Coordinates of C-alpha atoms in Angstrom, one line a residue:
K1 CA 21.4 11.1 41.1
Q2 CA 21.4 9.0 37.9
W3 CA 21.5 10.0 34.1
Y4 CA 21.1 8.5 30.7
Q5 CA 21.3 9.8 27.4
R6 CA 18.9 8.3 24.4
R7 CA 20.5 9.0 21.0
V8 CA 18.1 9.6 18.2
T9 CA 19.7 10.6 14.1
I10 CA 17.2 11.5 11.8
E11 CA 19.1 14.7 10.3
A12 CA 20.4 16.1 13.7
T13 CA 22.0 13.6 16.3
C14 CA 20.2 14.3 19.9
L15 CA 20.9 13.8 23.4
V16 CA 18.3 14.0 25.7
H17 CA 19.4 13.7 29.1
N18 CA 16.2 12.4 31.9
H19 CA 16.9 12.4 35.9
E20 CA 15.9 9.0 36.9
E21 CA 14.9 9.9 40.3
I22 CA 13.5 13.1 40.8
S23 CA 11.2 13.6 38.0
D24 CA 9.9 16.7 38.9
S25 CA 13.2 18.0 38.3
A26 CA 13.9 16.2 34.7
T27 CA 14.4 18.7 31.8
C28 CA 15.5 18.3 28.5
G29 CA 18.6 19.0 26.8
F30 CA 20.6 18.8 23.8
N31 CA 24.0 17.9 22.1
S32 CA 25.8 16.4 19.8
T33 CA 29.1 15.3 18.2
E34 CA 28.1 14.2 14.7
D35 CA 29.2 16.5 11.2
T36 CA 26.4 15.7 9.5
M37 CA 24.4 17.8 11.8
N38 CA 21.9 20.2 10.8
L39 CA 23.3 23.1 13.4
D40 CA 21.1 25.7 13.0
E41 CA 17.9 23.8 13.7
L42 CA 19.7 21.9 16.7
K43 CA 20.7 25.3 18.2
A44 CA 16.6 26.5 17.5
I45 CA 16.0 23.4 19.3
N46 CA 18.3 23.0 22.3
D47 CA 17.5 27.1 22.7
A48 CA 13.4 26.3 22.8
L49 CA 13.3 23.1 24.6
H50 CA 16.5 23.9 27.3
G51 CA 14.8 23.6 30.7
L52 CA 11.1 22.2 29.7
P53 CA 10.1 19.5 31.7
A54 CA 11.0 15.9 30.4
L55 CA 8.2 14.4 31.4
E56 CA 5.6 16.5 30.3
Q57 CA 5.1 15.6 26.7
E58 CA 2.4 18.4 25.6
P59 CA 4.4 21.0 26.3
V60 CA 7.5 20.1 24.5
D61 CA 5.7 19.4 21.3
T62 CA 4.0 22.3 21.6
K63 CA 7.1 24.1 21.3
L64 CA 8.7 21.9 18.8
K65 CA 5.7 22.3 16.4
S66 CA 5.9 26.2 16.6
L67 CA 10.0 25.8 15.1
D68 CA 10.5 25.9 11.6
V69 CA 13.0 22.9 11.0
S70 CA 12.3 19.9 9.9
L71 CA 9.5 17.5 10.0
G72 CA 12.5 14.2 10.1
M73 CA 13.6 16.6 13.5
K74 CA 10.6 17.5 15.0
L75 CA 9.5 14.2 15.0
S76 CA 13.2 12.1 16.1
V77 CA 12.9 14.7 19.1
S78 CA 9.4 14.3 19.7
S79 CA 10.0 10.6 20.0
A80 CA 12.9 10.0 22.1
I81 CA 11.2 12.2 24.9
L82 CA 8.1 10.1 24.4
K83 CA 10.6 7.4 25.0
S84 CA 12.5 8.6 28.4
S85 CA 9.5 9.3 29.6
A86 CA 8.2 5.6 29.4
R87 CA 11.6 4.6 30.8
L88 CA 11.5 7.4 33.7
Q89 CA 7.9 5.9 34.6
K90 CA 8.8 2.2 33.5
L91 CA 6.1 1.8 31.2
S92 CA 6.7 0.1 27.4
M93 CA 6.3 2.8 24.9
L94 CA 3.7 0.3 24.1
D95 CA 1.4 0.9 27.1
L96 CA 2.6 4.3 27.4
I97 CA 1.1 5.1 23.5
Q98 CA -2.2 3.6 25.4
Q99 CA -2.8 6.6 28.1
Q100 CA -2.6 8.9 24.8
Y101 CA -5.6 6.9 23.9
S102 CA -7.5 6.9 27.3
G103 CA -6.5 3.2 27.2
K104 CA -8.4 1.5 25.0
G105 CA -7.4 -2.0 24.4
L106 CA -5.4 -3.3 20.9
K107 CA -6.5 -3.7 17.4
M108 CA -5.2 -5.7 15.1
P109 CA -4.9 -3.7 11.3
T110 CA -4.8 -5.9 8.2
P111 CA -1.3 -5.5 6.8
I112 CA -0.4 -4.2 3.3
V113 CA 3.1 -5.7 2.3
S114 CA 5.2 -3.9 -0.8
L115 CA 6.6 -6.3 -2.8
L116 CA 7.6 -4.4 -6.4
N117 CA 8.6 -0.9 -7.5
S118 CA 8.3 0.4 -10.9
G119 CA 6.9 3.9 -11.5
K120 CA 7.9 7.5 -13.0
S121 CA 11.3 7.1 -11.7
G122 CA 11.8 3.5 -12.3
P123 CA 12.9 2.0 -15.7
G124 CA 10.4 1.1 -18.0
K125 CA 7.3 2.4 -19.6
N126 CA 4.8 2.0 -16.5
N127 CA 4.8 5.0 -14.6
M128 CA 2.6 3.8 -11.9
S129 CA 4.5 3.9 -8.8
S130 CA 4.1 0.3 -6.8
L131 CA 2.4 -3.0 -5.9
A132 CA 1.5 -4.5 -3.0
V133 CA -0.8 -7.6 -1.4
C134 CA -3.0 -7.8 1.5
P135 CA -4.7 -10.9 3.3
K136 CA -8.1 -11.5 3.1
L137 CA -10.0 -10.8 6.3
G138 CA -11.0 -12.6 9.7
L139 CA -7.1 -13.7 9.8
S140 CA -4.9 -13.7 13.1
Y141 CA -1.8 -12.1 12.2
E142 CA 0.2 -15.1 11.9
K143 CA -1.2 -16.1 9.6
S144 CA -1.8 -13.1 7.8
M145 CA 2.2 -13.0 8.0
K146 CA 2.3 -16.7 7.0
I147 CA 0.9 -15.5 3.2
L148 CA 2.3 -12.9 2.7
E149 CA 5.4 -13.6 3.9
S150 CA 5.4 -16.5 1.5
I151 CA 4.3 -14.5 -1.5
Y152 CA 7.4 -12.1 -0.7
K153 CA 9.6 -14.7 -0.7
A154 CA 8.2 -16.9 -3.9
V155 CA 8.7 -13.5 -5.4
E156 CA 12.4 -12.6 -4.2
E157 CA 13.2 -16.2 -5.3
M158 CA 11.7 -15.8 -8.7
L159 CA 14.2 -12.4 -9.2
K160 CA 16.9 -14.3 -8.1
K161 CA 16.8 -16.6 -11.2
K162 CA 16.3 -14.3 -13.3
Q163 CA 19.1 -11.0 -12.1
Q164 CA 20.1 -9.9 -8.7
P165 CA 17.2 -8.6 -7.2
C166 CA 17.3 -4.7 -6.1
V167 CA 15.4 -4.2 -2.7
S168 CA 14.3 -0.3 -2.0
P169 CA 14.6 1.8 0.9
N170 CA 11.1 0.7 1.4
G171 CA 11.5 -3.1 1.2
A172 CA 10.1 -3.6 -1.8
F173 CA 12.0 -4.8 -5.1
N174 CA 12.4 -2.8 -7.9
V175 CA 11.1 -3.9 -11.2
S176 CA 11.3 -2.7 -14.7
C177 CA 7.5 -2.4 -16.4
D178 CA 6.0 -1.2 -19.2
K179 CA 2.6 -1.6 -17.9
P180 CA 1.0 -2.1 -14.4
E181 CA -0.5 -5.3 -15.1
Q182 CA 3.1 -6.8 -15.9
M183 CA 3.6 -6.4 -11.8
I184 CA 0.7 -8.6 -10.7
E185 CA 1.3 -11.4 -13.9
L186 CA 5.2 -11.1 -12.3
V187 CA 3.8 -12.4 -8.7
K188 CA 1.0 -14.9 -10.2
E189 CA 3.9 -16.4 -11.7
A190 CA 6.1 -16.1 -8.4
I191 CA 3.4 -18.2 -6.6
T192 CA 1.8 -21.1 -8.8
E193 CA 3.2 -23.6 -6.7
L194 CA 2.2 -22.3 -4.1
E195 CA -1.6 -23.1 -2.1
I196 CA -2.6 -19.9 -1.9
V197 CA -5.1 -17.8 -4.7
P198 CA -5.7 -14.5 -5.7
G199 CA -8.8 -12.8 -4.8
S200 CA -9.5 -15.8 -2.5
D201 CA -6.2 -15.9 0.0
F202 CA -4.9 -12.5 -1.1
F203 CA -6.1 -9.0 -2.8
F204 CA -3.4 -6.9 -4.2
V205 CA -3.3 -3.0 -3.5
L206 CA -1.7 -0.6 -6.2
D207 CA -0.1 2.4 -5.0
V208 CA -0.8 4.5 -8.4
L209 CA 0.5 7.9 -6.7
A210 CA -0.7 9.4 -9.4
S211 CA 1.1 13.2 -8.8
D212 CA 4.0 11.7 -10.2
F213 CA 2.8 11.8 -13.8
H214 CA 0.3 14.0 -13.1
S215 CA 0.2 17.5 -15.1
E216 CA -2.4 20.5 -16.3
V217 CA -3.6 22.0 -19.6
V218 CA -6.7 24.7 -20.1
P219 CA -9.7 22.5 -20.7
G220 CA -10.6 21.3 -23.7
Q221 CA -7.3 21.9 -24.8
G222 CA -6.1 18.7 -27.0
S223 CA -7.5 16.1 -29.8
A224 CA -10.3 14.0 -28.6
K225 CA -11.0 10.2 -29.9
K226 CA -13.7 9.8 -32.8
G227 CA -16.4 9.7 -31.5
Q228 CA -16.0 11.0 -28.0
S229 CA -16.7 14.6 -26.5
Q230 CA -13.7 17.1 -25.7
S231 CA -12.8 16.8 -22.3
N232 CA -13.6 19.5 -19.8
S233 CA -10.7 18.1 -17.5
R234 CA -7.6 20.6 -16.9
H235 CA -6.0 17.1 -15.5
R236 CA -3.9 14.9 -17.7
Y237 CA -2.2 11.4 -16.8
D238 CA 1.1 10.1 -18.7
W239 CA 0.6 6.6 -17.0
F240 CA 2.4 5.1 -19.7
E241 CA 5.1 6.7 -20.9
G242 CA 4.7 9.1 -23.7
Q243 CA 0.6 8.7 -23.5
L244 CA -1.0 12.0 -21.8
K245 CA -4.8 11.6 -21.8
P246 CA -7.3 13.0 -19.3
T247 CA -9.3 11.7 -16.3
E248 CA -11.6 10.0 -18.2
D249 CA -9.2 8.1 -19.8
F250 CA -7.0 7.1 -17.1
C251 CA -10.4 6.1 -14.4
D252 CA -11.7 4.0 -17.2
F253 CA -8.4 1.8 -17.3
L254 CA -8.1 1.9 -13.5
E255 CA -12.2 0.4 -14.1
G256 CA -11.1 -2.2 -16.6
L257 CA -7.6 -2.8 -14.4
V258 CA -9.9 -3.6 -11.4
E259 CA -12.4 -6.0 -13.3
S260 CA -9.5 -8.1 -14.9
E261 CA -7.1 -8.2 -11.8
D262 CA -7.7 -9.0 -7.5
I263 CA -7.0 -5.4 -6.9
I264 CA -8.6 -4.4 -3.0
G265 CA -7.6 -1.2 -3.3
L266 CA -6.0 1.2 -5.0
V267 CA -3.7 4.6 -3.5
D268 CA -3.8 7.6 -4.5
P269 CA -5.2 7.0 -8.0
L270 CA -5.9 10.4 -9.0
H271 CA -4.4 13.5 -8.2
H272 CA -5.9 15.4 -4.9
E273 CA -7.0 18.4 -6.8
D274 CA -8.5 16.3 -9.6
V275 CA -12.0 16.5 -7.0
E276 CA -14.2 15.8 -10.4
G277 CA -12.2 12.9 -11.0
Y278 CA -12.4 11.0 -7.6
E279 CA -16.4 11.3 -8.2
M280 CA -16.1 9.4 -11.0
L281 CA -13.8 6.8 -10.2
A282 CA -15.9 6.2 -6.4
K283 CA -19.4 5.8 -9.1
K284 CA -17.4 3.5 -11.2
I285 CA -15.7 1.4 -8.7
S286 CA -16.0 2.1 -4.6
S287 CA -18.4 -0.9 -4.9
K288 CA -15.9 -3.0 -5.3
C289 CA -12.3 -1.1 -4.3
L290 CA -10.9 1.1 -2.0
L291 CA -9.8 4.3 -2.6
F292 CA -6.9 5.9 -0.7
S293 CA -5.2 9.2 -0.6
R294 CA -2.8 11.0 0.8
E295 CA -4.1 13.9 0.9
A296 CA -7.5 14.9 1.7
T297 CA -9.3 14.1 -0.8
P298 CA -13.1 13.4 -1.2
H299 CA -14.5 10.1 -2.3
S300 CA -11.6 8.6 -0.2
S301 CA -9.5 7.1 2.7
N302 CA -7.3 8.8 4.8
V303 CA -3.3 7.3 4.5
F304 CA -1.9 8.8 7.7
R305 CA 1.8 9.5 8.4
L306 CA 3.1 10.6 11.3
N307 CA 3.8 14.5 10.1
N308 CA 4.1 16.7 13.0
T309 CA 5.5 15.4 16.6
I310 CA 3.9 12.8 18.6
T311 CA 1.1 14.4 20.4
H312 CA -0.1 16.3 17.7
S313 CA 0.0 13.3 15.1
V314 CA -2.1 11.2 17.8
A315 CA -4.5 13.7 18.0
Q316 CA -5.3 14.0 14.1
L317 CA -5.0 10.3 13.6
Q318 CA -7.8 10.4 16.5
E319 CA -10.0 12.8 14.3
L320 CA -10.0 10.5 11.5
D321 CA -12.4 7.5 10.1
R322 CA -9.7 5.4 11.8
P323 CA -11.0 1.6 10.5
A324 CA -10.6 3.3 6.7
T325 CA -7.3 5.1 7.2
V326 CA -4.2 3.2 6.7
L327 CA -1.1 4.0 8.5
E328 CA 1.9 4.7 6.3
A329 CA 5.4 4.5 7.4
A330 CA 7.4 7.5 6.0
V331 CA 10.7 7.6 5.0
Y332 CA 11.7 10.4 7.8
E333 CA 11.3 7.3 10.5
E334 CA 13.7 4.9 9.5
G335 CA 14.8 3.3 12.6
E336 CA 12.1 4.1 14.6
T337 CA 9.5 0.8 15.9
M338 CA 7.2 3.5 17.7
I339 CA 4.6 3.2 14.7
A340 CA 4.6 -0.7 14.8
D341 CA 3.0 -0.1 18.4
L342 CA 0.9 3.3 17.4
A343 CA -0.7 1.2 15.1
L344 CA -2.5 -1.4 17.8
V345 CA -3.3 1.4 19.8
S346 CA -4.6 3.6 17.3
G347 CA -6.9 1.7 15.9
V348 CA -6.7 2.0 12.0
G349 CA -8.3 -0.4 9.6
F350 CA -4.6 -0.8 7.6
V351 CA -1.0 -0.8 7.9
M352 CA 1.5 0.2 4.8
F353 CA 4.8 -0.2 6.9
G354 CA 6.9 -1.6 3.1
G355 CA 8.5 -4.9 2.6
F356 CA 10.0 -7.7 4.6
R357 CA 13.9 -6.8 3.8
G358 CA 15.7 -4.0 5.6
I359 CA 15.2 -1.7 8.1
R360 CA 10.9 -2.0 7.2
G361 CA 11.4 -5.6 8.7
K362 CA 11.4 -4.6 11.9
L363 CA 8.3 -2.9 11.8
Y364 CA 6.3 -6.3 11.3
N365 CA 8.6 -8.0 13.7
Q366 CA 7.9 -5.6 16.4
V367 CA 4.4 -5.6 15.6
S368 CA 4.3 -9.9 16.1
K369 CA 6.3 -8.7 19.2
L370 CA 3.7 -7.5 20.9
V371 CA 1.0 -10.5 20.1
Q372 CA 3.5 -12.8 21.5
Q373 CA 3.5 -10.1 24.7
K374 CA -0.3 -9.7 24.6
G375 CA -2.2 -12.4 23.2
P376 CA -4.3 -12.9 20.4
T377 CA -5.9 -9.4 19.8
Q378 CA -9.0 -8.3 17.7
N379 CA -8.8 -7.2 13.9
V380 CA -10.5 -4.1 13.3
L381 CA -12.0 -5.0 10.7
S382 CA -14.8 -7.4 9.6
S383 CA -15.6 -6.1 6.3
W384 CA -14.0 -4.3 3.7
G385 CA -16.6 -1.5 4.1
F386 CA -16.9 -0.1 0.3
K387 CA -19.0 2.2 -0.3
E388 CA -20.8 2.3 -3.3
V389 CA -21.5 5.5 -5.1
V390 CA -24.5 7.3 -7.1
P391 CA -26.0 9.9 -7.8
E392 CA -28.1 12.1 -5.4
E393 CA -31.4 12.1 -6.6
D394 CA -31.8 8.1 -6.2
S395 CA -30.1 7.1 -2.9
P396 CA -27.8 8.2 -0.1
E397 CA -24.3 7.1 0.1
Q398 CA -24.3 3.2 0.8
E399 CA -22.2 1.1 3.2
Q400 CA -21.9 -2.3 1.8

C-alpha cells in the first residue's frame, strides 16, 4: 500500500491521506504541525470527515458545507480532496472538473487584468477602488495577453521613473489619485509609445466598489442643488473624499465618465441594496457599458467567487448566465491555480484574476499552459452583450 500527503495552507495546514491502489478504501484524515492554525476548526473538520471515502467529492463537500468553519478552510480542504481524487484516478484537474460539467468543451473567457489600485483605503481623495483593462473581442488568448502584458509593463516602467512601484496582493500597483480619471490618464500616458489604442485595441474596466464609500440617510435629508428637486433616495456616495451626494448625482457622474472615457464595464458601481439606483444607471449607460455586481442585483451581471466547497460553488456557477458572468479570484484562494482550470471549463464570459505580479500571475500562466496543451480554444464572447433598459411602456429589454 502506498500513501501520499497533500499539504494545503490557507488558514490551517491540512494533510489529506489517500490510498493509491485500493481506491474503495481511501479515506479522509487530517493532521497539522502548524503553530498558526485554528485548532478548533481543524478538530471540527477532522471529526466530521474522518472515515469518509476520499473519492466521493459530494459527500465530503456536503459535510464541509454544514460545518461552522471559515470559507478559506472549507475551500482548501475541498480543493485538496479534489486534487487527491484527480491523482488517484490519474486525471488532470482540468479533466476532472470537465467531468463535473458533463464533459463540455473548453471555451476561452475574456481576461480582465488589474492595473492600478486607489480607493478608500489608499492615499488621495479618490475613493473608487481600482482600474483594470480587457482586450477587444475576437482575439486569441495569446494575442490578448500580449496586449495586456504590454500595457501592464508600460505602466510599471512609468511608475518606476516616479517612484518604486508598490504591488498590492492582487498584483496591481498602488497609486495616489484624487479622481478616477487620473488612473485612466496615467495608463494613457504610459502607453504613448505603444501601437495600441484605448477604445480600439483594449478597454477600461473600473472596479468602483461603491460599498466602501456608501452610507444611508433619511430620505429627503440634505440640501438640493438650485433648480433640482430633493433626492428621495436613502443612499449616499462619497466618491470624492468629503463630498457625500445622493444616488442621482453619482449616476450622473458615472454616465459622464463612461461617455468621456473608453470604459466597457463597471464593477459594483452602486451599493447592492440601491436597486432604484441600479435601474437608473442601467437606463443611462447599459446600452454601451456592462454592469457587474458581487451581490445579486437587478440590471447587473454576476461577479462570482468560489464561496464554499468545490461541489457547491460549481453548482451555483452553473445556475448563472455564465457568458455574462465574471469569475473572480478571491483572497482566500491565494496560491491555488484550480480556478484557472475552472475558467476554461465553466463557460464564463470573463475572468478577473488580478494583475501579473505575485501569486495572481500564476493564474494567467496556468491558463497559458492549458491553452498550449489543448490547442486553440473558442472564445465565449462574440459580442459584448449590451442590454438597453427602456421604460416598460415603450418596449421590452432588447439585446444589442
